[in-house]
mmCIF file of C-alpha atoms in Angstrom:
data_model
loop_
_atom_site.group_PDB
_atom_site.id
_atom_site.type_symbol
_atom_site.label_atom_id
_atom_site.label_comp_id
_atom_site.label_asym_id
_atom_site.label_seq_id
_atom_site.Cartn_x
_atom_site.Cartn_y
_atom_site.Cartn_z
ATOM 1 C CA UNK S 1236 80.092 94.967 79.975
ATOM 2 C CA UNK S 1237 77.760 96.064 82.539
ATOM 3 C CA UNK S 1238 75.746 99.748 81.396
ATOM 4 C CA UNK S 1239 77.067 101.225 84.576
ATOM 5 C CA UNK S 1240 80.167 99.920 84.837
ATOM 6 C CA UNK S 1241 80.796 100.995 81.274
ATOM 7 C CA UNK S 1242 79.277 104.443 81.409
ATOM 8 C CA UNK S 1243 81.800 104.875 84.602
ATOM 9 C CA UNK S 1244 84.700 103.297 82.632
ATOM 10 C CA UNK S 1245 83.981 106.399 80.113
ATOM 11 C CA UNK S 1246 83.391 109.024 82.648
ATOM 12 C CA UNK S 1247 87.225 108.136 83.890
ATOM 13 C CA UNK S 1248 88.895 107.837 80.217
ATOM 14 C CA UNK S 1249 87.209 111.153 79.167
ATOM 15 C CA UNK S 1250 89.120 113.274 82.068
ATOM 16 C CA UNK S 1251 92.092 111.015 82.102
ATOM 17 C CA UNK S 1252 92.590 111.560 77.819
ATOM 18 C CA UNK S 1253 92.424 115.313 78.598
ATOM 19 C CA UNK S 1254 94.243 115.459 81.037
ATOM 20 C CA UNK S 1255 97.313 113.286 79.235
ATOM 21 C CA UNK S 1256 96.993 115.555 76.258
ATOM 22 C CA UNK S 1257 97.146 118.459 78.028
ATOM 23 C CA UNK S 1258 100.265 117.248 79.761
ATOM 24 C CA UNK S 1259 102.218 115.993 76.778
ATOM 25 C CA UNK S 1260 101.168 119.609 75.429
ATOM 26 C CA UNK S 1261 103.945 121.059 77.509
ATOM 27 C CA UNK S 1262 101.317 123.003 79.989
ATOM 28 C CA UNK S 1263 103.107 121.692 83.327
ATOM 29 C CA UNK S 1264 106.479 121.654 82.565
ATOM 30 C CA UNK S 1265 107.141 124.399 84.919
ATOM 31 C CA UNK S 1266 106.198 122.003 87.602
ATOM 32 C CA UNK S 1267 108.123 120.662 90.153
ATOM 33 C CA UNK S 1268 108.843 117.010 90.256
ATOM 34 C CA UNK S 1269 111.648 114.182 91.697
ATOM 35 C CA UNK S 1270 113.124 112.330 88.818
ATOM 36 C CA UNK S 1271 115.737 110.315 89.588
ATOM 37 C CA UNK S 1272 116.726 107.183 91.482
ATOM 38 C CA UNK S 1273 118.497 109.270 93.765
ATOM 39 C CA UNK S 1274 114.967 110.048 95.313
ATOM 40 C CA UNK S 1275 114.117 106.714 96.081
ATOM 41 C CA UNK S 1276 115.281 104.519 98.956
ATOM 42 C CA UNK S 1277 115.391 101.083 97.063
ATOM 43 C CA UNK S 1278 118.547 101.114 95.404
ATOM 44 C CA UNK S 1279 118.716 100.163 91.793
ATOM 45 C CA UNK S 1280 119.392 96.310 91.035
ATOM 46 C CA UNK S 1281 120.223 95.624 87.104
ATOM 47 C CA UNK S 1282 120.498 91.662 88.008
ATOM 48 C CA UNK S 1283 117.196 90.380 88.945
ATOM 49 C CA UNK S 1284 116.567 86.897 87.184
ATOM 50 C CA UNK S 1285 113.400 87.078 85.245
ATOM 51 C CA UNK S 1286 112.740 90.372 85.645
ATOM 52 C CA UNK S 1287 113.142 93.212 82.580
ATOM 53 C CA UNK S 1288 116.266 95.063 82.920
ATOM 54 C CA UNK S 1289 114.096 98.149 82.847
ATOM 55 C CA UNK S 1290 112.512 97.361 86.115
ATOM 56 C CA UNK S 1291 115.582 98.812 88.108
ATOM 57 C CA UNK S 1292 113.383 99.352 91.204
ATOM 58 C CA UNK S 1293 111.309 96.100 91.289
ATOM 59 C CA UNK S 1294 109.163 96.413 94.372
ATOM 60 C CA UNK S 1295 108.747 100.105 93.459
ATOM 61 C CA UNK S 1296 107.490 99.499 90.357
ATOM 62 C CA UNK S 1297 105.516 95.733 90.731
ATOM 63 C CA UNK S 1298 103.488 97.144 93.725
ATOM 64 C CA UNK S 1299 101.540 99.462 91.474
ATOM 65 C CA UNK S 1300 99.458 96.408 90.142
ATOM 66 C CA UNK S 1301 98.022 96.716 93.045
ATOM 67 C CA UNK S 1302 96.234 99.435 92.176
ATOM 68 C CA UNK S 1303 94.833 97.537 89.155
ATOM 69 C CA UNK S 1304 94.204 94.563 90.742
ATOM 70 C CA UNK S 1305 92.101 95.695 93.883
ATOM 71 C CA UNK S 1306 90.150 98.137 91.259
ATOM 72 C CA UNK S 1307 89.066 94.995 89.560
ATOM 73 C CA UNK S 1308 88.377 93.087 92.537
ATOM 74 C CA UNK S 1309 85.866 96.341 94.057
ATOM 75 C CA UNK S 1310 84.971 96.306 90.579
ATOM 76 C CA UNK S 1311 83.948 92.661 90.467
ATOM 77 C CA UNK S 1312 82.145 93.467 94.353
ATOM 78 C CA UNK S 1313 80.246 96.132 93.502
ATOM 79 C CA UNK S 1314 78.470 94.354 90.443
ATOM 80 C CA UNK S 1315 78.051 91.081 92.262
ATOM 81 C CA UNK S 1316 76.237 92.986 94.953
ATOM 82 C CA UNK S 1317 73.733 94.273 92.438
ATOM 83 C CA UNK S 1318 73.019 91.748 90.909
ATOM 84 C CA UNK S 1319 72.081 90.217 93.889
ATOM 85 C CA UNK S 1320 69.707 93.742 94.802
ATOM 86 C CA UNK S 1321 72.232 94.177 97.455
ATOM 87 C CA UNK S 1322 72.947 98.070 96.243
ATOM 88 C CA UNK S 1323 70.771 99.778 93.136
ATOM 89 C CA UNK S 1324 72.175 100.837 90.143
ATOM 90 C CA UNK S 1325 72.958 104.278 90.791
ATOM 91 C CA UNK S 1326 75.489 102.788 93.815
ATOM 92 C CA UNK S 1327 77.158 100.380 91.309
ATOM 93 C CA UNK S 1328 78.151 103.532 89.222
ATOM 94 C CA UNK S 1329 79.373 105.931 91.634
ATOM 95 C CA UNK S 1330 81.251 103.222 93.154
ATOM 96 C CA UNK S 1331 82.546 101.617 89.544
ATOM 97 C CA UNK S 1332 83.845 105.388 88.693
ATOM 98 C CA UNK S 1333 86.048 104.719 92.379
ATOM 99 C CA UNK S 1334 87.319 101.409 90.974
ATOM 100 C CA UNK S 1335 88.259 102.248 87.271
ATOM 101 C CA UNK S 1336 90.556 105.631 88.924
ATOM 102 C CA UNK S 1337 92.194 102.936 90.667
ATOM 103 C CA UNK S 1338 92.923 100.530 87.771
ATOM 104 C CA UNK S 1339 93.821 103.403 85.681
ATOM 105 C CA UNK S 1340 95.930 104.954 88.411
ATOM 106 C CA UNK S 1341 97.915 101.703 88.234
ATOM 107 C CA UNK S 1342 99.843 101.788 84.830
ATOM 108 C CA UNK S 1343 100.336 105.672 85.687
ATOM 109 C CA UNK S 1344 102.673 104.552 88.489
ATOM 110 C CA UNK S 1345 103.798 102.035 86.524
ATOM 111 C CA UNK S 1346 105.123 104.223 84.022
ATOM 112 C CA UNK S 1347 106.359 106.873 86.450
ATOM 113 C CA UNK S 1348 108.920 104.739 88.031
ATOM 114 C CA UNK S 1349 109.827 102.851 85.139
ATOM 115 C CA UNK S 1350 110.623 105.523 82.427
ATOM 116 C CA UNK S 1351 111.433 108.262 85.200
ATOM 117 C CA UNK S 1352 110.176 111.155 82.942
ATOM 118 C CA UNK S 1353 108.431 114.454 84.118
ATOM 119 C CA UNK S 1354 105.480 114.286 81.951
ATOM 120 C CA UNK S 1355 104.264 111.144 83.951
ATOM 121 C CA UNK S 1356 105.629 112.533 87.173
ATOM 122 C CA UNK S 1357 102.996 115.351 86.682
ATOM 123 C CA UNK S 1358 100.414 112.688 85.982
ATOM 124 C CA UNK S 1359 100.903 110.742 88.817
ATOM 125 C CA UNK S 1360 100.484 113.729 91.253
ATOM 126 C CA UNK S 1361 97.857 115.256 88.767
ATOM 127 C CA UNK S 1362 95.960 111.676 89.311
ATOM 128 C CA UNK S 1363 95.991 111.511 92.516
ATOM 129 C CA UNK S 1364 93.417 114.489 93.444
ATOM 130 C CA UNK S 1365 90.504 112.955 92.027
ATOM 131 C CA UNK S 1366 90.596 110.077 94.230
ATOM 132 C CA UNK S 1367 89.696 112.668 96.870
ATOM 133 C CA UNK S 1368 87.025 114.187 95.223
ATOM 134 C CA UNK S 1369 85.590 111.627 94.424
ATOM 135 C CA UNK S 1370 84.639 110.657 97.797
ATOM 136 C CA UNK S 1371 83.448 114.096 98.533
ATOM 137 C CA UNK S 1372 81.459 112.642 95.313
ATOM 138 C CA UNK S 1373 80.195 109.601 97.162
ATOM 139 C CA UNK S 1374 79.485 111.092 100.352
ATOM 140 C CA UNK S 1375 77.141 114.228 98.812
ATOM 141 C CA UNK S 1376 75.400 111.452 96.722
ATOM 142 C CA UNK S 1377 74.814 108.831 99.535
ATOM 143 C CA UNK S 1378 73.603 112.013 101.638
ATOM 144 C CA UNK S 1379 71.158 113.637 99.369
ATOM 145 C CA UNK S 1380 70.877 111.600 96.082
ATOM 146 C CA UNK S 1381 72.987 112.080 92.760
ATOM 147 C CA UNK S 1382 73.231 115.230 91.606
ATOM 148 C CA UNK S 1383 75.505 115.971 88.567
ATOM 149 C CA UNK S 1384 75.799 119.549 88.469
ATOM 150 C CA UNK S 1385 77.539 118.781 92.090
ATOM 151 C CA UNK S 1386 79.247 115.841 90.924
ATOM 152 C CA UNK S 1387 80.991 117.815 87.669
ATOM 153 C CA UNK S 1388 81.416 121.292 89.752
ATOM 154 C CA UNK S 1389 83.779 119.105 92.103
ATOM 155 C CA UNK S 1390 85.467 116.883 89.763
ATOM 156 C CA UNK S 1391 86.209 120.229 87.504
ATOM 157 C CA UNK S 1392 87.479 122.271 90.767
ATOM 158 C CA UNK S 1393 89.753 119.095 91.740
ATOM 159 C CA UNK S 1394 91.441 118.986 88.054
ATOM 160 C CA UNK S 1395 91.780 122.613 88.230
ATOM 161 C CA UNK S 1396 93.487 122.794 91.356
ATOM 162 C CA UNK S 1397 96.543 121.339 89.965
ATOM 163 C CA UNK S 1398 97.188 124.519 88.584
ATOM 164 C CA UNK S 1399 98.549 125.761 92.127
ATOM 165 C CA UNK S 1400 101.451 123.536 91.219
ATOM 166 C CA UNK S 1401 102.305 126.077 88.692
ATOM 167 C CA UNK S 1402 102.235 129.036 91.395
ATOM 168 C CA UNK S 1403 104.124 127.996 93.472
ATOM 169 C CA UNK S 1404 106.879 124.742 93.862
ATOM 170 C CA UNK S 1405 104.746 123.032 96.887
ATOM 171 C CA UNK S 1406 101.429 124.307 95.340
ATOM 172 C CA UNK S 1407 100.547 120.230 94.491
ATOM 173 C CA UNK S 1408 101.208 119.300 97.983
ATOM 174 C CA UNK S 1409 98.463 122.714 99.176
ATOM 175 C CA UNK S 1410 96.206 121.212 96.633
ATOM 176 C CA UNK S 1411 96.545 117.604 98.183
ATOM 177 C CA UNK S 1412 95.962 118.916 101.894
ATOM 178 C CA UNK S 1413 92.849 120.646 100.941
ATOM 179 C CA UNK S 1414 91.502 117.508 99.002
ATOM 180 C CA UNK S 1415 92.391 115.123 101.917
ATOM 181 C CA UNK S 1416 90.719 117.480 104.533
ATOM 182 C CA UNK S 1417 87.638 117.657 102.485
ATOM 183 C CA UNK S 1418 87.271 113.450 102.336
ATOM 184 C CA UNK S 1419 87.757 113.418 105.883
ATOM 185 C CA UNK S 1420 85.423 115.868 106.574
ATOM 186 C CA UNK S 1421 82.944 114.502 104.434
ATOM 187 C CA UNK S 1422 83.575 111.047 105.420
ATOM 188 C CA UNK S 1423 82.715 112.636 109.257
ATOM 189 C CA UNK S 1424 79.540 114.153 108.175
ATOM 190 C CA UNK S 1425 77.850 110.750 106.602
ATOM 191 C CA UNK S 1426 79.666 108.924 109.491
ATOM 192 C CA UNK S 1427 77.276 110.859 112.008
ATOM 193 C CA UNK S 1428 74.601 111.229 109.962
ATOM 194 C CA UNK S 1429 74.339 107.066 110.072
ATOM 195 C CA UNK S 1430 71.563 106.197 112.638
ATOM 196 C CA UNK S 1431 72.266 102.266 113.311
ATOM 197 C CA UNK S 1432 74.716 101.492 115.589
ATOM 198 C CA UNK S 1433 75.828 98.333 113.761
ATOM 199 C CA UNK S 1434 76.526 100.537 110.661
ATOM 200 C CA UNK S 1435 78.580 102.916 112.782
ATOM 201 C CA UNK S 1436 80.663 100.428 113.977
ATOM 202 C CA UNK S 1437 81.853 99.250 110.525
ATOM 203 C CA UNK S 1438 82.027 102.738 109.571
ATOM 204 C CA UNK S 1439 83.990 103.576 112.211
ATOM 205 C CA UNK S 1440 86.670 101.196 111.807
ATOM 206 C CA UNK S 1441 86.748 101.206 108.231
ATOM 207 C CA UNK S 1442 87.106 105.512 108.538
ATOM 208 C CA UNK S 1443 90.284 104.469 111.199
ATOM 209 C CA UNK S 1444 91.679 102.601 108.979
ATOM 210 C CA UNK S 1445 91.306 104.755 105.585
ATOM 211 C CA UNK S 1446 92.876 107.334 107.723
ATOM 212 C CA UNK S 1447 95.878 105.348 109.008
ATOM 213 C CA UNK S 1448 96.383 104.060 105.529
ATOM 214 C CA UNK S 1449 96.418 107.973 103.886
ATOM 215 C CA UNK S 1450 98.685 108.900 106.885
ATOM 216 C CA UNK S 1451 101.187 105.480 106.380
ATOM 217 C CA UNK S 1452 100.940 106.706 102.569
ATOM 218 C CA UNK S 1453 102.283 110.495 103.528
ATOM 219 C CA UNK S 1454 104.708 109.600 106.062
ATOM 220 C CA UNK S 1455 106.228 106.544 104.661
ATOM 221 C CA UNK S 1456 106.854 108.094 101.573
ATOM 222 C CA UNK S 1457 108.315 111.341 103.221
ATOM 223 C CA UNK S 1458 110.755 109.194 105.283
ATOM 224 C CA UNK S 1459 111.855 107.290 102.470
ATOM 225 C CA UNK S 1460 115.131 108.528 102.393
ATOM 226 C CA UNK S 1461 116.098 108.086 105.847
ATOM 227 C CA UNK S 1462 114.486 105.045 106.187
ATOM 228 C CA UNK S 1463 116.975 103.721 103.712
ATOM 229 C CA UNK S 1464 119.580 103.867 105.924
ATOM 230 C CA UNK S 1465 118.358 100.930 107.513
ATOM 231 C CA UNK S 1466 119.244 97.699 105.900
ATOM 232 C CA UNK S 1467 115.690 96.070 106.158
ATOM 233 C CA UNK S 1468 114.184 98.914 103.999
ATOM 234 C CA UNK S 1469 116.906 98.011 101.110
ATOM 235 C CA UNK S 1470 114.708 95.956 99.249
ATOM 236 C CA UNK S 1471 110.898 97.246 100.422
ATOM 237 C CA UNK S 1472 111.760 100.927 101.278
ATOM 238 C CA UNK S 1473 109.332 103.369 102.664
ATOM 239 C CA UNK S 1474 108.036 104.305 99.426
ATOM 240 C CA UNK S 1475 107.535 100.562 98.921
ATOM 241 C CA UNK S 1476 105.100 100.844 101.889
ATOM 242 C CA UNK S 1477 103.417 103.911 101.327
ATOM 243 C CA UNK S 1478 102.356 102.716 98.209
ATOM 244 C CA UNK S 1479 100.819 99.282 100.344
ATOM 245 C CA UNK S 1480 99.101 102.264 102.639
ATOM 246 C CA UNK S 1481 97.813 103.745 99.440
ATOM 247 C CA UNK S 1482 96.593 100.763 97.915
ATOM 248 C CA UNK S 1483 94.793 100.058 101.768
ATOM 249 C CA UNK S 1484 93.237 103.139 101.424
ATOM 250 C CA UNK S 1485 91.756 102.897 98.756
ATOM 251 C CA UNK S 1486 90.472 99.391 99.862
ATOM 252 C CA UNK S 1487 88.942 101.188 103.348
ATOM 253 C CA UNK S 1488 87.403 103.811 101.176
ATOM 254 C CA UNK S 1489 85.090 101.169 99.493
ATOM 255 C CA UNK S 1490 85.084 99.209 103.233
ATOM 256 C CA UNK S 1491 83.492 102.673 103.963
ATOM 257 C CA UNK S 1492 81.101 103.333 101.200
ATOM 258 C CA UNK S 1493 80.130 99.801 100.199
ATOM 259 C CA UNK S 1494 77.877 99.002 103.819
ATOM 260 C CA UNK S 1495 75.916 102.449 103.162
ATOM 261 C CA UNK S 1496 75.160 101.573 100.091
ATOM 262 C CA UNK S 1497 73.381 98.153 101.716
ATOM 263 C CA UNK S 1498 71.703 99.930 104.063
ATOM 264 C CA UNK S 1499 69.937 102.326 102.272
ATOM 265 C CA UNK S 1500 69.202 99.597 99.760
ATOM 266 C CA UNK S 1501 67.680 97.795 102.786
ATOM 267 C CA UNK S 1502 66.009 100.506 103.372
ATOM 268 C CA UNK S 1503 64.373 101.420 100.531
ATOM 269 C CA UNK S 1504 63.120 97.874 100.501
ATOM 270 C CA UNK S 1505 60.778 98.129 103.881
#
């Protein structure tokens, strides 16, 4: 395996491993969490030919490979591409550590929906904050260089601020607000900072997009309930389709990132 790739493959585990043992330790039990089928809009099918009797939500639970799969596909991109001295090193890794959240965050999912047990409920929504910071990550480096001490004080805040979950019952959902704000803000800073109008136009519809997707991903899964009381969303339910927005976001997020990366490269070429 590729040194970067690898060396961001390790600086995911690392945080991930902690974070599961701190979890099975008992330290978020406190926290809030929907367990249950009762919370979902698909309603359980036992009878699916070919499919494990334990998947009792199938589209719930098969869409998380999606995660997985489009993390190896940006994965698979972002080496190509510097290979080819199409983005340096430095952007392979920062952009690798994006990809390997995503194939981890896959199996997380996975294993949410499947077993239905709290412990992976509060890894889920524990997993999901980095994403976030991580392209507060991307932005700061693509602005003014890499810089770990700014790379590890935001990663460290963003695990940390899970802890509101155990002040108060919507204190994940604060934490999530404030992380989301802080992309898009970020995301709008290196957005105008760009000076070629044929990079701001990809930028801009990529940013569009990655916003739709995050909203589709809060909404949808919000409305899940009521949605279900339509017959179409039986099968592929709201939370079906936020977790398509999700996966989409994640996909404009590198859309973003990926033609910044080739400019500067570009750049520092001339």
């Amino acid at each position: 395996m590729d040194h970067a790739v690898s060396r961001a493959a390790v600086l995911v585990l690392i945080p991930v491993a902690m974070a599961t043992a701190i979890t099975w330790l008992g330290c978020f039990d406190s926290v809030v969490t929907e367990l249950g089928f009762q919370h979902y809009g698909e309603r359980p099918d036992h009878g699916i030919p070919l499919l494990p009797s334990q998947l009792k939500m199938p589209a719930n639970t098969l869409v998380n490979l999606g995660y997985t799969l489009l993390g190896f596909i940006w994965l698979r991109k972002f080496l190509k591409d510097r290979n080819e001295d199409n983005i340096t090193n430095s952007d392979l890794f920062v952009g690798s550590v994006f990809c390997w959240m995503a194939v981890v965050y896959g199996p997380v999912q996975f294993l949410r929906i499947v077993t239905q047990q709290h412990r992976f409920a509060v890894m889920d929504q524990w997993f999901t904050l980095p994403f976030f910071a991580w392209v507060v990550v991307m932005s700061d480096y693509l602005m003014h260089g890499w810089n770990t001490r700014r790379a590890l004080t935001v990663v460290v805040f963003s695990f940390a601020s899970y802890s509101l979950a155990l002040v108060h019952d919507l204190g994940f959902e604060a934490a999530l607000g404030i992380h989301i704000l802080f992309a898009v803000l970020y995301g709008m800073q290196i957005f105008l900072a760009s000076q070629s109008k044929q990079l701001k136009s990809k930028l801009l519809w990529a940013m569009m997009f990655a916003i739709l997707s995050c909203a589709g991903f809060v909404v949808l899964k919000l409305l899940d309930l009521h949605l279900a009381k339509f017959s179409v969303f039986h099968r592929f339910s709201g939370h079906f389709w936020s977790k398509v927005a999700d996966i989409m976001q994640i996909h404009f997020v590198c859309k973003f990132f990926h033609p910044i990366m080739e400019e500067n490269t570009k750049n520092k070429k001339v």
